[in-house]
Every structure is written in C-alpha cells, then in structure tokens.
Amino acid sequence: MKEYMLIFRHQDGGKIASPEQMQIWMQKTMDWLNGLAKTGNFEGKGNGLIFDDARVVHHNKTVTNGPFGEIKETLGGYVVVKANSADQAAEFAKGSPVLQGEGNTVEVRRLAKDDGTH
Amino acid sequence: MEQQEIIPHLFRTEYRKIVSVLCRHFGFGQIEIAEDLASDTFVTAAQTWAIKGLPPNPTAWLYNVAKNKAKNYLRRNAVFESKVSAEIQRISAELYETAIDLSPQNINDSQLQMMFAICHPSISAEAQIGLSLRILCGFGIEEIADAFLTNKETINKRLFRAKEKLRGQNIRIELPGETEIDARLAPVLTTIYLLFNEGYYSESRNKTLRKDLCLEAMRLCTMLIENRQTNKPAVNALLSLMCFHTSRFEARINKNGEQVLYDEQDTSLWDPELISKGAYFLHCAASGTELSKYHLEATIAYWRTQKADTREKWESVLHLYDQLLQIEYSPIAALNRVYVLSKVKGKQSAILEAEKLNLTGNHFYFTLLGELYTDIDNKQAKLYFQKALSLAKTTTDKQTIQKKIDAF
C-alpha cells in the first residue's frame, strides 16, 4: 500500500452555505473518512487549512496578507489515505462531499518515500 | 478515529449566538462583517473537525476561533485602512482593545437586544421576519427563500434593504427602558407570531423546515419569558397559543406534506406535552389586568385541543371571538366567528350574519357560505365552493375546496 495525499480545493463555503448546511457537510465528510478508516485506508492523517490571516511570502521576501481577492477557490485541507494505486486513491476521493460543489476538486498526489523506492 | 456524535443544529445554534454578540460589538454599521466572521468560524470548524474529529469542548473552540477572527479582522482593518479617517481608526483600535465577550450573560443580552432592534417599528414586517431568521435564528439565505417560497435573489435584496434601513435610522442595539417596554414589545410579539405563522401555514413542502420555524418562534418567545423585564402576560399568552397550535403539527400535515383538515386529524398524533405546556403558560398569562389578543387567541386555541362538540365549548369560543373582534377586527376572525355562531345558534342565523360580512374577494368567505348552505341548499352550497375555488390562490386551499366540491 502506498500513501496518497488528497488535497481539497473548494469555494469559500461561508459565502454560500448556511450553518446548518456546513454542519451537514462536515457530518458527511466524517462519515466518508470513518468508512475509509474501517477498511484501514485512513489513519487520521490530515488537517484543515485555515484561510484567514494567511500570508504569502514573495521571492523578494515581501510578505502579503492573503491570498485574498484574486482567487475563487481555496485550499481547504488534506488527508492522507492508503491505497494500492493512484486509481484506487482517486476512487476514494470520489466519495468526498467536497465534490458536491461545482468547480471543486480533489487532487490526488502520491507521497514520496525517503527509502528511494518511489 | 472514533465515531463522534455532534449535537443536532449545533452550528445554527452557535451561529446565532456569535452573530448577535459580534453585531452588537460592531454595531449595525458593520453587520455584514459580523455575519462573515461568524460564517468563517463555522467554515474553519467544518474543515478541521471533519478531518481531526470533534474537539473536547466544541462550543469553547468555536468561541475562541470567533474571537480570534474578530481580532484579526480588526487588526487587519486598522493596518490596511490607513486612508480612512482617524476617527474610524480610533474606533477600530478601541474595538480591538475590548475583547469580544462570549459569556452566557452577554450572549443572552445581545440576542434580546437584537430582537428589539430588528423588530423596530421603522422596519417592514417582511424584512423583520427575514432578518430575524438570519440573525436571531441562524438560517441561511437558501433556507429563508425556501420558507417564503421565493428565490435567493429576492431574499438577498430584502435583507440588504432592511440592513440599509437599520443603518440609516441609526437604530441602537439595546433593551428599551421600563416605561417603553410594553410599546416596544408589541412589534416584537407581532414578528414572533408572523415567524410562527410562516412555518405553520407555509406552502413549503419541507416539513422539517416548517416545524423548525415554529420551534424558533417559540424559542424567541421563551427568551423573552426568561428575562424579568420582558416576562409580561401577553408574552406568556403568545407562547401558550403557539404551544397549543404546535401540538397538532404532526397530525395536520401528512407524509406528502399536504394539509390534513382538523376534523380528519388523527388525534393520537396530537402532542399532549405541548398541550399541557400551553395550559401552563396560559395560566402564567393570567396575571395583571391586560387582556391581549394573544390571551383570547390562546384560549380559543385551548378549546381547539378539546375535540368533543360541547355546548360549553362553542359558547365560550363565541364569546372569545366577540371580544377578539372588539380588540382587533380582522376578516378571518369575523368569518371564524360566524362558523362558531353556526355551532351555537344553527346554520340559518349564521347565514344571515355571514352575508352581512359581504367579503366577496375572499375565498374563505365563499368556503364558509358553502359549509353553511351544505344540507340546507346543496346546489347553492356547491356554487359557493366553486366561487371559492376560483378565488383560492394556494395549492393547499384549492385541494381542500376541490374535495368539498367532489363530495356532492
């Protein structure tokens, strides 16, 4: 089994969803991950990424608040799943409630191992 | 990962607390900021909790995040808006210095004060209900649109105009003084009752949403009862009235979301707990000298929980309608009174009274005439029902009247 990171990109939910809808979305995500945990494909690795008070450090070392304004979607979080192949990991990703929003994506990336086998 | 239970409606419940506190902190000038900060708090919670699981104390976690977001906003605002006047900068800095107070006492105070501000007489009733649902109840635009059977754009516009009005009129977020409280309570109670009716009589097929609206109205009314200053007889009477009505909620809508008429309801679905709660608050309402329309309507609603057709019941209800019409005339109450009159004095005398009303633009008027003429002159009765059908606007009303016509 290899490790894949599923990276969630989605619209700013606060602008479109009500508190009740957000809670339902969260519950669905929990159910999805619990399902993957039961089959041993998810071991709790992952986190949400907080958007507000974010900073961007530029090549000339200036620091800006943001990225605000110019982007429509945000990097909302990531989880690490165990899968035999990228295709299987992508199958897992299909269950993510993030995808219910039009334009939202889940990117699947294999984690590099440090033993040179990748 | 362990399976964790999250409290139903936790986000909605906490949203309205946080948004009220932030709104009061920032003032109506920045009501949208308060809404955004509160929404952001729940985006953060949903993203983090979904993956990491629930924190040990979810509510404290939410309050901390909301406070930090507010602080970050104010700091950012102070830095970036260097072009704005020194006055605004000073206010921003001041707000930044005073911590956001999310203690139970301040949450409660803020919610009550918001209730009075939103139900200010200068705001239209429609906007008051919309704002109440958004700020006091924590509903989203889509949910409000669903309740009003309209689209999101209409609701957005309505709320936008209401907020402009709050700003323009410089309405303060505070409890009115002791001497003013009765006068200011009246529009608050009207809004709560309208909110309740929105759920109770809504055409929306979304039964859960409709019941939520009724329960929200009852919750707001309960908040007024829990506060010494606002715990007045009329408030208790209104809560009593809503308890009696809600006791039939499950019986009056079938599983397809269609209305079940009173006479056809399965009384085993009536909620005895709500009926006794209604009786309790009616008892609490019976102090002082004021007899409000809510007292009368609650007592009528009490009699409606008694299905048996007794003489005592109809005579009492008739007397109550007589008093109600004296306090506040409404065509619907007048039509209801005539129906009750038919139970006390027979259909012939009720027909005479009904025809005096001459409410020829109202489908309820013709429905009532149809009812009264049934078994006296069925041909005439059918004509009246057909007239009613041509005037009825909602699907529920049309279905109900069609059934009557089909029965001939």
Short mmCIF file of C-alpha atoms in Angstrom, two decimals, chain B residues 99-316:
data_model
loop_
_atom_site.label_atom_id
_atom_site.label_comp_id
_atom_site.label_asym_id
_atom_site.label_seq_id
_atom_site.Cartn_x
_atom_site.Cartn_y
_atom_site.Cartn_z
CA ALA B 99 -12.33 41.66 23.94
CA ILE B 100 -15.38 40.04 22.36
CA ASP B 101 -17.48 38.87 25.30
CA LEU B 102 -18.99 35.45 24.64
CA SER B 103 -20.17 34.79 28.20
CA PRO B 104 -23.64 33.24 28.57
CA GLN B 105 -24.93 36.50 30.05
CA ASN B 106 -23.69 38.64 27.18
CA ILE B 107 -24.90 36.14 24.57
CA ASN B 108 -28.35 36.26 26.09
CA ASP B 109 -28.37 40.06 26.42
CA SER B 110 -27.13 40.51 22.86
CA GLN B 111 -29.81 38.23 21.45
CA LEU B 112 -32.58 40.04 23.33
CA GLN B 113 -31.28 43.45 22.31
CA MET B 114 -31.01 42.32 18.68
CA MET B 115 -34.60 41.13 18.87
CA PHE B 116 -35.78 44.62 19.83
CA ALA B 117 -33.54 46.31 17.26
CA ILE B 118 -34.64 44.09 14.38
CA CYS B 119 -38.31 44.43 15.36
CA HIS B 120 -38.04 48.21 15.34
CA PRO B 121 -41.27 49.81 14.06
CA SER B 122 -39.42 51.50 11.18
CA ILE B 123 -38.54 48.18 9.51
CA SER B 124 -41.15 46.49 7.31
CA ALA B 125 -42.71 43.30 8.67
CA GLU B 126 -41.38 41.21 5.79
CA ALA B 127 -37.84 42.46 6.39
CA GLN B 128 -38.19 41.90 10.13
CA ILE B 129 -39.02 38.23 9.61
CA GLY B 130 -36.16 37.82 7.15
CA LEU B 131 -33.66 39.48 9.45
CA SER B 132 -34.97 37.52 12.43
CA LEU B 133 -34.47 34.28 10.57
CA ARG B 134 -30.96 35.28 9.53
CA ILE B 135 -29.62 36.95 12.68
CA LEU B 136 -31.77 35.59 15.50
CA CYS B 137 -32.31 32.08 14.16
CA GLY B 138 -29.13 31.43 12.12
CA PHE B 139 -30.87 30.40 8.88
CA GLY B 140 -29.13 30.65 5.51
CA ILE B 141 -30.41 32.62 2.52
CA GLU B 142 -31.47 29.44 0.74
CA GLU B 143 -33.44 28.25 3.77
CA ILE B 144 -35.19 31.60 4.15
CA ALA B 145 -36.03 31.58 0.42
CA ASP B 146 -37.43 28.08 0.80
CA ALA B 147 -39.62 29.14 3.73
CA PHE B 148 -41.01 32.12 1.78
CA LEU B 149 -41.29 30.05 -1.43
CA THR B 150 -39.19 32.57 -3.30
CA ASN B 151 -35.66 32.75 -4.70
CA LYS B 152 -32.37 33.68 -3.10
CA GLU B 153 -32.06 36.96 -5.03
CA THR B 154 -35.35 38.23 -3.61
CA ILE B 155 -34.29 37.38 -0.07
CA ASN B 156 -30.84 38.90 -0.56
CA LYS B 157 -32.40 42.13 -1.81
CA ARG B 158 -34.92 42.19 1.02
CA LEU B 159 -32.22 41.67 3.66
CA PHE B 160 -29.96 44.23 2.02
CA ARG B 161 -32.69 46.87 2.14
CA ALA B 162 -33.52 46.01 5.75
CA LYS B 163 -29.87 46.39 6.78
CA GLU B 164 -29.65 49.73 4.97
CA LYS B 165 -32.70 50.83 6.93
CA LEU B 166 -31.17 49.73 10.26
CA ARG B 167 -28.09 51.75 9.42
CA GLY B 168 -29.98 54.75 8.06
CA GLN B 169 -32.34 55.02 11.01
CA ASN B 170 -29.39 54.68 13.35
CA ILE B 171 -31.23 52.05 15.36
CA ARG B 172 -29.47 51.24 18.59
CA ILE B 173 -28.92 47.73 19.80
CA GLU B 174 -30.29 47.95 23.33
CA LEU B 175 -33.21 46.95 25.50
CA PRO B 176 -35.85 49.66 25.75
CA GLY B 177 -36.36 51.27 29.16
CA GLU B 178 -39.01 50.05 31.64
CA THR B 179 -41.56 52.66 30.60
CA GLU B 180 -41.16 51.93 26.91
CA ILE B 181 -41.06 48.17 27.15
CA ASP B 182 -44.76 47.43 26.58
CA ALA B 183 -44.97 49.61 23.49
CA ARG B 184 -41.76 48.15 22.04
CA LEU B 185 -42.77 44.58 22.92
CA ALA B 186 -45.84 44.78 20.68
CA PRO B 187 -43.95 44.70 17.34
CA VAL B 188 -41.57 42.05 18.74
CA LEU B 189 -44.52 39.80 19.53
CA THR B 190 -46.06 40.51 16.13
CA THR B 191 -42.84 39.43 14.40
CA ILE B 192 -42.57 36.28 16.51
CA TYR B 193 -46.19 35.42 15.67
CA LEU B 194 -45.61 36.10 11.95
CA LEU B 195 -42.49 33.93 12.04
CA PHE B 196 -44.56 31.20 13.66
CA ASN B 197 -47.31 31.52 11.05
CA GLU B 198 -44.70 31.41 8.30
CA GLY B 199 -43.90 27.90 9.48
CA TYR B 200 -47.40 26.85 10.48
CA TYR B 201 -49.24 27.97 7.36
CA SER B 202 -46.37 27.87 4.85
CA GLU B 203 -46.97 26.31 1.46
CA SER B 204 -43.49 24.83 1.58
CA ARG B 205 -43.45 21.03 1.37
CA ASN B 206 -40.37 20.95 3.56
CA LYS B 207 -41.99 19.75 6.78
CA THR B 208 -38.79 19.77 8.84
CA LEU B 209 -38.08 23.37 7.88
CA ARG B 210 -41.63 24.40 8.67
CA LYS B 211 -41.51 22.82 12.11
CA ASP B 212 -38.11 24.41 12.74
CA LEU B 213 -39.65 27.82 12.03
CA CYS B 214 -42.41 27.20 14.57
CA LEU B 215 -39.93 26.00 17.18
CA GLU B 216 -37.68 29.01 16.53
CA ALA B 217 -40.58 31.39 17.14
CA MET B 218 -41.31 29.56 20.38
CA ARG B 219 -37.66 29.75 21.39
CA LEU B 220 -37.53 33.52 20.86
CA CYS B 221 -40.72 33.92 22.88
CA THR B 222 -39.23 31.75 25.63
CA MET B 223 -36.18 34.04 25.74
CA LEU B 224 -38.50 36.96 26.46
CA ILE B 225 -40.19 34.98 29.25
CA GLU B 226 -36.84 34.11 30.80
CA ASN B 227 -35.93 37.77 31.12
CA ARG B 228 -37.53 39.56 34.08
CA GLN B 229 -38.05 42.82 32.17
CA THR B 230 -39.82 41.22 29.23
CA ASN B 231 -41.74 38.47 31.05
CA LYS B 232 -45.17 40.04 30.53
CA PRO B 233 -48.62 38.40 30.47
CA ALA B 234 -49.02 38.91 26.69
CA VAL B 235 -45.69 37.15 26.06
CA ASN B 236 -46.86 34.13 28.06
CA ALA B 237 -50.18 34.18 26.21
CA LEU B 238 -48.39 34.14 22.85
CA LEU B 239 -46.21 31.21 23.88
CA SER B 240 -49.30 29.38 25.12
CA LEU B 241 -51.02 29.98 21.80
CA MET B 242 -48.03 28.65 19.85
CA CYS B 243 -47.79 25.56 22.11
CA PHE B 244 -51.47 24.71 21.51
CA HIS B 245 -51.12 25.13 17.74
CA THR B 246 -47.86 23.19 17.51
CA SER B 247 -49.38 20.29 19.46
CA ARG B 248 -51.25 19.40 16.23
CA PHE B 249 -48.26 19.83 13.93
CA GLU B 250 -47.71 16.14 13.22
CA ALA B 251 -51.42 15.50 12.70
CA ARG B 252 -52.13 18.38 10.33
CA ILE B 253 -49.56 17.53 7.67
CA ASN B 254 -49.46 14.09 6.08
CA LYS B 255 -46.36 12.38 4.83
CA ASN B 256 -46.70 14.00 1.40
CA GLY B 257 -46.58 17.42 3.04
CA GLU B 258 -50.29 18.01 2.41
CA GLN B 259 -52.60 19.57 4.93
CA VAL B 260 -55.00 17.38 6.90
CA LEU B 261 -58.18 19.21 7.94
CA TYR B 262 -58.95 19.49 11.64
CA ASP B 263 -61.93 17.11 11.54
CA GLU B 264 -59.88 14.47 9.74
CA GLN B 265 -56.85 14.60 12.01
CA ASP B 266 -55.63 11.56 13.91
CA THR B 267 -55.87 12.86 17.48
CA SER B 268 -53.37 10.24 18.70
CA LEU B 269 -50.76 12.35 16.85
CA TRP B 270 -51.57 15.42 18.94
CA ASP B 271 -48.76 16.15 21.36
CA PRO B 272 -50.11 16.05 24.96
CA GLU B 273 -46.90 17.54 26.34
CA LEU B 274 -47.29 20.69 24.24
CA ILE B 275 -50.96 20.91 25.18
CA SER B 276 -50.11 20.90 28.89
CA LYS B 277 -47.27 23.34 28.27
CA GLY B 278 -49.78 25.61 26.54
CA ALA B 279 -52.08 25.34 29.55
CA TYR B 280 -49.19 26.18 31.87
CA PHE B 281 -48.26 29.38 30.01
CA LEU B 282 -51.91 30.37 29.69
CA HIS B 283 -52.06 30.11 33.46
CA CYS B 284 -48.91 32.26 33.72
CA ALA B 285 -50.51 34.79 31.36
CA ALA B 286 -53.48 35.22 33.68
CA SER B 287 -51.92 37.91 35.84
CA GLY B 288 -52.32 41.66 35.72
CA THR B 289 -55.24 43.43 34.10
CA GLU B 290 -54.25 43.35 30.45
CA LEU B 291 -56.33 41.14 28.17
CA SER B 292 -54.39 40.97 24.90
CA LYS B 293 -55.48 39.43 21.63
CA TYR B 294 -52.97 36.68 22.40
CA HIS B 295 -54.89 35.83 25.58
CA LEU B 296 -58.08 35.45 23.57
CA GLU B 297 -56.46 33.55 20.72
CA ALA B 298 -54.68 31.25 23.18
CA THR B 299 -57.95 30.48 24.93
CA ILE B 300 -59.61 29.77 21.57
CA ALA B 301 -56.63 27.56 20.70
CA TYR B 302 -57.09 25.77 24.02
CA TRP B 303 -60.68 24.91 23.06
CA ARG B 304 -59.42 23.58 19.74
CA THR B 305 -57.39 20.99 21.65
CA GLN B 306 -60.73 19.70 23.00
CA LYS B 307 -62.26 17.77 20.15
CA ALA B 308 -65.62 17.00 21.79
CA ASP B 309 -68.50 19.15 20.49
CA THR B 310 -69.97 20.53 23.72
CA ARG B 311 -72.31 23.46 24.10
CA GLU B 312 -69.97 24.93 26.71
CA LYS B 313 -67.09 24.83 24.23
CA TRP B 314 -68.88 26.64 21.39
CA GLU B 315 -70.47 29.24 23.65
CA SER B 316 -67.12 30.04 25.23
#
